[in-house]
Tab-separated table of C-alpha atoms in Angstrom:
chain	number	residue	atom	x	y	z
A	1	UNK	CA	9.579	10.537	-25.550
A	2	UNK	CA	7.391	13.142	-23.678
A	3	UNK	CA	5.803	11.699	-20.521
A	4	UNK	CA	3.221	12.990	-18.282
A	5	UNK	CA	3.433	12.496	-14.429
A	6	UNK	CA	0.000	12.281	-12.652
A	7	UNK	CA	0.422	14.008	-9.350
A	8	UNK	CA	-0.904	16.061	-7.504
A	9	UNK	CA	2.511	17.077	-5.676
A	10	UNK	CA	5.648	17.467	-7.674
A	11	UNK	CA	7.902	17.731	-4.425
A	12	UNK	CA	6.347	14.295	-3.080
A	13	UNK	CA	9.775	12.125	-2.818
A	14	UNK	CA	8.223	9.917	-5.482
A	15	UNK	CA	7.403	11.946	-8.019
A	16	UNK	CA	10.396	13.471	-7.656
A	17	UNK	CA	12.205	10.355	-7.770
A	18	UNK	CA	10.489	9.568	-11.436
A	19	UNK	CA	10.486	12.935	-12.919
A	20	UNK	CA	15.070	12.570	-11.929
A	21	UNK	CA	14.963	9.324	-13.560
A	22	UNK	CA	13.229	10.025	-16.751
A	23	UNK	CA	15.043	13.295	-17.359
A	24	UNK	CA	18.246	11.082	-16.572
A	25	UNK	CA	17.755	8.999	-19.852
A	26	UNK	CA	16.754	12.252	-21.968
A	27	UNK	CA	12.706	12.192	-21.852
A	28	UNK	CA	10.627	15.589	-21.306
A	29	UNK	CA	8.780	15.089	-18.655
A	30	UNK	CA	5.559	17.410	-16.922
A	31	UNK	CA	3.946	17.352	-13.383
A	32	UNK	CA	-0.482	17.845	-13.779
A	33	UNK	CA	-2.967	18.020	-11.015
A	34	UNK	CA	-5.337	15.008	-12.205
A	35	UNK	CA	-7.617	17.454	-10.143
A	36	UNK	CA	-6.819	19.706	-12.562
A	37	UNK	CA	-7.729	18.388	-15.732
A	38	UNK	CA	-11.180	19.519	-18.041
A	39	UNK	CA	-12.037	16.475	-19.869
A	40	UNK	CA	-13.115	16.900	-23.061
A	41	UNK	CA	-15.501	14.367	-24.282
A	42	UNK	CA	-16.704	14.476	-27.932
A	43	UNK	CA	-17.457	12.250	-30.462
A	44	UNK	CA	-13.474	10.937	-32.091
A	45	UNK	CA	-11.790	13.070	-30.289
A	46	UNK	CA	-11.377	13.400	-26.747
A	47	UNK	CA	-8.819	16.275	-25.527
A	48	UNK	CA	-7.575	17.149	-22.188
A	49	UNK	CA	-7.565	20.711	-21.241
A	50	UNK	CA	-5.332	21.905	-18.811
A	51	UNK	CA	-3.661	25.437	-18.021
A	52	UNK	CA	-5.514	26.840	-20.249
A	53	UNK	CA	-4.599	24.715	-23.041
A	54	UNK	CA	-4.479	21.237	-24.734
A	55	UNK	CA	-2.634	18.740	-23.330
A	56	UNK	CA	-1.102	16.808	-26.878
A	57	UNK	CA	1.704	15.070	-28.083
A	58	UNK	CA	2.139	12.391	-24.384
A	59	UNK	CA	3.855	9.786	-25.102
A	60	UNK	CA	3.036	8.083	-22.111
A	61	UNK	CA	1.495	9.187	-18.573
A	62	UNK	CA	2.546	7.909	-14.835
A	63	UNK	CA	-0.577	7.636	-12.754
A	64	UNK	CA	0.478	8.624	-9.335
A	65	UNK	CA	-4.299	8.733	-7.918
A	66	UNK	CA	-3.868	9.350	-4.414
A	67	UNK	CA	-7.188	6.924	-3.076
A	68	UNK	CA	-9.026	10.080	-2.120
A	69	UNK	CA	-9.459	10.832	-5.026
A	70	UNK	CA	-9.790	7.808	-7.002
A	71	UNK	CA	-12.770	8.708	-8.880
A	72	UNK	CA	-11.267	11.795	-10.900
A	73	UNK	CA	-8.100	10.515	-11.191
A	74	UNK	CA	-9.243	7.362	-13.137
A	75	UNK	CA	-11.065	9.191	-15.365
A	76	UNK	CA	-8.469	11.430	-15.955
A	77	UNK	CA	-6.372	8.092	-16.565
A	78	UNK	CA	-9.124	6.612	-18.911
A	79	UNK	CA	-9.276	10.348	-20.987
A	80	UNK	CA	-5.207	9.870	-21.932
A	81	UNK	CA	-6.213	6.136	-22.657
A	82	UNK	CA	-9.002	7.407	-25.312
A	83	UNK	CA	-5.869	9.203	-26.884
A	84	UNK	CA	-4.028	6.581	-27.749
A	85	UNK	CA	-1.227	7.716	-24.647
A	86	UNK	CA	0.620	3.744	-22.212
A	87	UNK	CA	-0.169	4.186	-18.884
A	88	UNK	CA	1.941	2.595	-16.086
A	89	UNK	CA	-1.375	1.744	-14.532
A	90	UNK	CA	-4.426	1.044	-16.823
A	91	UNK	CA	-8.223	2.589	-15.196
A	92	UNK	CA	-9.719	-0.500	-14.429
A	93	UNK	CA	-6.792	-2.097	-12.867
A	94	UNK	CA	-6.345	0.884	-10.841
A	95	UNK	CA	-10.564	1.589	-9.843
A	96	UNK	CA	-9.661	-2.792	-9.405
A	97	UNK	CA	-7.369	-2.535	-6.634
A	98	UNK	CA	-8.696	0.843	-4.846
A	99	UNK	CA	-12.145	-1.249	-4.028
A	100	UNK	CA	-10.459	-3.520	-0.931
A	101	UNK	CA	-13.533	-6.438	-1.480
A	102	UNK	CA	-13.503	-6.621	-4.963
A	103	UNK	CA	-9.376	-7.584	-4.906
A	104	UNK	CA	-9.366	-9.858	-3.184
A	105	UNK	CA	-12.316	-12.034	-4.337
A	106	UNK	CA	-10.364	-11.399	-7.784
A	107	UNK	CA	-7.585	-12.284	-5.985
A	108	UNK	CA	-8.759	-15.884	-4.261
A	109	UNK	CA	-10.790	-16.902	-7.281
A	110	UNK	CA	-7.242	-17.303	-8.665
A	111	UNK	CA	-6.328	-19.666	-5.704
A	112	UNK	CA	-3.593	-16.429	-4.341
A	113	UNK	CA	-3.372	-17.003	-0.828
A	114	UNK	CA	-5.056	-14.178	2.125
A	115	UNK	CA	-5.830	-14.115	5.593
A	116	UNK	CA	-9.382	-15.783	6.447
A	117	UNK	CA	-11.678	-12.637	5.465
A	118	UNK	CA	-15.428	-12.027	6.389
A	119	UNK	CA	-17.663	-9.048	5.114
A	120	UNK	CA	-21.000	-8.395	6.226
A	121	UNK	CA	-23.385	-5.873	5.178
A	122	UNK	CA	-23.471	-4.113	8.930
A	123	UNK	CA	-25.036	-7.672	9.422
A	124	UNK	CA	-25.409	-7.704	14.203
A	125	UNK	CA	-24.771	-11.738	14.369
A	126	UNK	CA	-20.943	-10.480	15.232
A	127	UNK	CA	-20.289	-12.978	17.627
A	128	UNK	CA	-20.207	-15.679	14.048
A	129	UNK	CA	-18.814	-13.579	11.783
A	130	UNK	CA	-15.468	-13.074	14.360
A	131	UNK	CA	-15.914	-17.207	14.570
A	132	UNK	CA	-15.774	-17.033	11.288
A	133	UNK	CA	-12.325	-15.402	10.804
A	134	UNK	CA	-10.559	-18.285	13.990
A	135	UNK	CA	-11.602	-15.899	16.573
A	136	UNK	CA	-9.716	-13.212	18.512
A	137	UNK	CA	-7.448	-11.872	18.011
A	138	UNK	CA	-8.740	-10.349	14.961
A	139	UNK	CA	-8.158	-7.909	12.146
A	140	UNK	CA	-10.618	-5.121	11.653
A	141	UNK	CA	-10.918	-2.728	9.089
A	142	UNK	CA	-12.141	0.152	6.928
A	143	UNK	CA	-12.920	-0.798	3.517
A	144	UNK	CA	-11.554	2.972	2.933
A	145	UNK	CA	-9.093	3.029	5.315
A	146	UNK	CA	-4.629	3.831	4.307
A	147	UNK	CA	-1.992	3.897	5.328
A	148	UNK	CA	-2.684	1.652	8.305
A	149	UNK	CA	-5.680	4.025	9.281
A	150	UNK	CA	-8.687	2.402	10.306
A	151	UNK	CA	-7.391	-0.275	11.166
A	152	UNK	CA	-7.871	-2.152	14.251
A	153	UNK	CA	-6.838	-5.515	16.144
A	154	UNK	CA	-9.251	-6.600	18.168
A	155	UNK	CA	-8.204	-9.131	21.017
A	156	UNK	CA	-10.529	-10.546	23.113
A	157	UNK	CA	-14.612	-11.191	21.765
A	158	UNK	CA	-15.722	-8.322	23.599
A	159	UNK	CA	-13.718	-6.088	22.146
A	160	UNK	CA	-14.018	-7.590	18.087
A	161	UNK	CA	-18.015	-6.943	19.492
A	162	UNK	CA	-18.073	-3.232	20.629
A	163	UNK	CA	-15.434	-2.678	17.111
A	164	UNK	CA	-17.834	-3.899	14.264
A	165	UNK	CA	-20.978	-2.459	16.453
A	166	UNK	CA	-19.355	0.730	17.187
A	167	UNK	CA	-18.360	0.769	12.537
A	168	UNK	CA	-21.536	-0.994	11.595
A	169	UNK	CA	-23.133	2.883	14.088
A	170	UNK	CA	-21.192	4.714	11.807
A	171	UNK	CA	-22.513	3.004	9.038
A	172	UNK	CA	-18.445	2.532	8.187
A	173	UNK	CA	-17.969	-0.584	5.680
A	174	UNK	CA	-15.407	-3.256	7.496
A	175	UNK	CA	-14.040	-6.643	6.440
A	176	UNK	CA	-13.044	-8.590	9.345
A	177	UNK	CA	-9.532	-11.244	9.089
A	178	UNK	CA	-7.828	-12.938	10.734
A	179	UNK	CA	-4.477	-12.153	12.797
A	180	UNK	CA	-1.696	-14.158	11.523
A	181	UNK	CA	0.215	-14.438	14.637
A	182	UNK	CA	3.218	-15.990	13.266
A	183	UNK	CA	3.961	-12.984	10.653
A	184	UNK	CA	5.432	-10.993	14.473
A	185	UNK	CA	4.255	-7.656	13.720
A	186	UNK	CA	6.042	-7.562	10.038
A	187	UNK	CA	5.175	-7.799	6.214
A	188	UNK	CA	6.930	-7.736	3.567
A	189	UNK	CA	5.968	-5.645	0.033
A	190	UNK	CA	7.003	-6.730	-3.579
A	191	UNK	CA	7.988	-4.381	-5.553
A	192	UNK	CA	6.700	-5.139	-9.412
A	193	UNK	CA	7.316	-4.327	-12.520
A	194	UNK	CA	5.780	-5.007	-15.935
A	195	UNK	CA	5.421	-8.549	-14.964
A	196	UNK	CA	9.224	-9.025	-12.291
A	197	UNK	CA	10.113	-8.370	-8.631
A	198	UNK	CA	12.743	-5.301	-9.391
A	199	UNK	CA	13.146	-5.564	-5.231
A	200	UNK	CA	11.630	-6.362	-1.786
A	201	UNK	CA	11.737	-4.908	1.670
A	202	UNK	CA	10.781	-6.296	4.984
A	203	UNK	CA	8.548	-3.600	7.482
A	204	UNK	CA	8.465	-4.198	10.825
A	205	UNK	CA	5.943	-2.053	13.214
A	206	UNK	CA	7.554	-0.169	16.292
A	207	UNK	CA	7.789	-2.176	19.544
A	208	UNK	CA	3.245	-2.432	20.811
A	209	UNK	CA	2.357	-1.619	16.867
A	210	UNK	CA	0.658	-4.583	15.039
A	211	UNK	CA	0.767	-2.489	12.018
A	212	UNK	CA	4.162	-2.555	10.259
A	213	UNK	CA	3.003	0.713	7.714
A	214	UNK	CA	6.435	2.917	7.491
A	215	UNK	CA	4.092	6.123	7.652
A	216	UNK	CA	3.492	4.775	11.569
A	217	UNK	CA	7.214	5.040	12.142
A	218	UNK	CA	7.950	1.443	11.224
A	219	UNK	CA	11.020	0.418	9.638
A	220	UNK	CA	12.498	-1.277	6.256
A	221	UNK	CA	14.561	-3.458	5.171
A	222	UNK	CA	15.749	-5.485	2.379
A	223	UNK	CA	14.729	-9.205	1.673
A	224	UNK	CA	15.243	-12.277	-0.157
A	225	UNK	CA	11.492	-13.376	-1.055
A	226	UNK	CA	11.538	-17.432	-1.249
A	227	UNK	CA	10.247	-18.448	-4.881
A	228	UNK	CA	6.591	-18.792	-3.652
A	229	UNK	CA	6.451	-15.614	-2.442
A	230	UNK	CA	7.442	-14.129	-5.297
A	231	UNK	CA	4.869	-16.197	-7.949
A	232	UNK	CA	2.689	-14.874	-5.129
A	233	UNK	CA	3.353	-11.338	-5.830
A	234	UNK	CA	3.623	-11.755	-9.489
A	235	UNK	CA	0.601	-13.217	-10.003
A	236	UNK	CA	-1.366	-11.341	-7.781
A	237	UNK	CA	0.176	-8.054	-10.332
A	238	UNK	CA	-1.286	-10.350	-13.054
A	239	UNK	CA	-4.560	-11.017	-12.101
A	240	UNK	CA	-5.180	-7.418	-11.054
A	241	UNK	CA	-4.230	-6.069	-14.092
A	242	UNK	CA	-1.126	-3.685	-12.708
A	243	UNK	CA	2.112	-3.024	-14.613
A	244	UNK	CA	3.276	-1.438	-11.425
A	245	UNK	CA	2.166	-2.762	-8.459
A	246	UNK	CA	3.146	-3.029	-4.679
A	247	UNK	CA	2.302	-6.648	-3.094
A	248	UNK	CA	1.987	-6.502	0.473
A	249	UNK	CA	2.285	-10.034	2.028
A	250	UNK	CA	2.404	-11.606	5.526
A	251	UNK	CA	4.802	-14.384	5.925
A	252	UNK	CA	3.034	-17.720	7.811
A	253	UNK	CA	2.931	-21.157	8.494
A	254	UNK	CA	1.263	-22.188	5.357
A	255	UNK	CA	3.034	-19.904	3.255
A	256	UNK	CA	2.101	-15.859	1.896
A	257	UNK	CA	-1.132	-14.579	2.359
A	258	UNK	CA	-2.011	-12.113	1.133
A	259	UNK	CA	-2.682	-8.582	2.505
A	260	UNK	CA	-3.315	-5.628	-0.219
A	261	UNK	CA	-2.141	-5.130	-4.038
A	262	UNK	CA	-1.144	-0.901	-4.193
A	263	UNK	CA	-1.098	0.958	-8.166
A	264	UNK	CA	0.325	3.699	-6.710
A	265	UNK	CA	3.131	2.174	-4.097
A	266	UNK	CA	5.572	5.000	-2.937
A	267	UNK	CA	9.327	4.536	-4.066
A	268	UNK	CA	10.906	6.045	-0.460
A	269	UNK	CA	10.874	3.513	1.413
A	270	UNK	CA	11.785	0.549	-0.954
A	271	UNK	CA	14.757	2.878	-2.892
A	272	UNK	CA	16.394	3.256	0.456
A	273	UNK	CA	15.677	-0.062	2.108
A	274	UNK	CA	16.709	-2.937	-0.924
A	275	UNK	CA	19.689	0.445	-2.907
A	276	UNK	CA	17.734	-0.002	-6.281
A	277	UNK	CA	16.739	2.475	-8.580
A	278	UNK	CA	12.846	1.548	-8.968
A	279	UNK	CA	12.292	4.904	-10.733
A	280	UNK	CA	14.245	3.741	-13.370
A	281	UNK	CA	12.819	0.098	-14.117
A	282	UNK	CA	9.542	2.303	-14.297
A	283	UNK	CA	10.998	4.562	-17.220
A	284	UNK	CA	12.918	1.035	-18.586
A	285	UNK	CA	9.348	-0.383	-18.895
A	286	UNK	CA	7.431	3.095	-21.238
A	287	UNK	CA	11.122	2.224	-22.936
A	288	UNK	CA	9.368	-0.797	-24.335
A	289	UNK	CA	5.715	-0.276	-24.718
A	290	UNK	CA	4.407	2.810	-25.081
A	291	UNK	CA	4.726	3.980	-29.238
């Protein structure tokens, strides 16, 4: 089977592990940058031109599309879909998951637990917004932020008002969420592949840090999910249409609260914390579904 990994950097842990796992199972692997693909859009003959030649005979793709290149990366995934190539993450699901506001609306409609969330179109009534999420402390997030960047914990009403005013003065779109104190600066990532949780880790922020992102110095350890948490992770991936997903949730006194569902979750943290071969699980997913 010929598998293409869409990645801008062949040396990234996730990309290299996927390549290694696929080759170990006897597949041919090509790593291509989605930004260097030219899309030939023609009636009944969609094609992709890359490095001087057309890409042909591909059985499956694994999109590793960074948030900063979602628009063009999604177009490349869509072109492969038009060429009848199986993808581990469909283009529509990728777009849906990257739109934080839309994904929260989809998850809420499906009945999943979420932190109380308010989105506003530059409203001046900041005090009302803060009260609607239960008052301070509260979390203020940039809609376009990733890896903990653009996330602020406002511990007082005046601090929250100042942050909101500053973001809105820059015309930056934000969401305001309740702070789940009992999570104690930790969250859980459940890694879902083809409707199965193949690994789960608990991420703990470093001392004095409310964000648990590993990129910000957090630590990770294997964790056993409750039945409610596992069901929430599986349902989150399913309603967003993701065959591969990293579902981030908080443990609250009222059950799991979904924070975000990542369509290109990294493999390094989850593999090291759990000891599971997540890359192999993704390749086996392709083997089950690609023609």
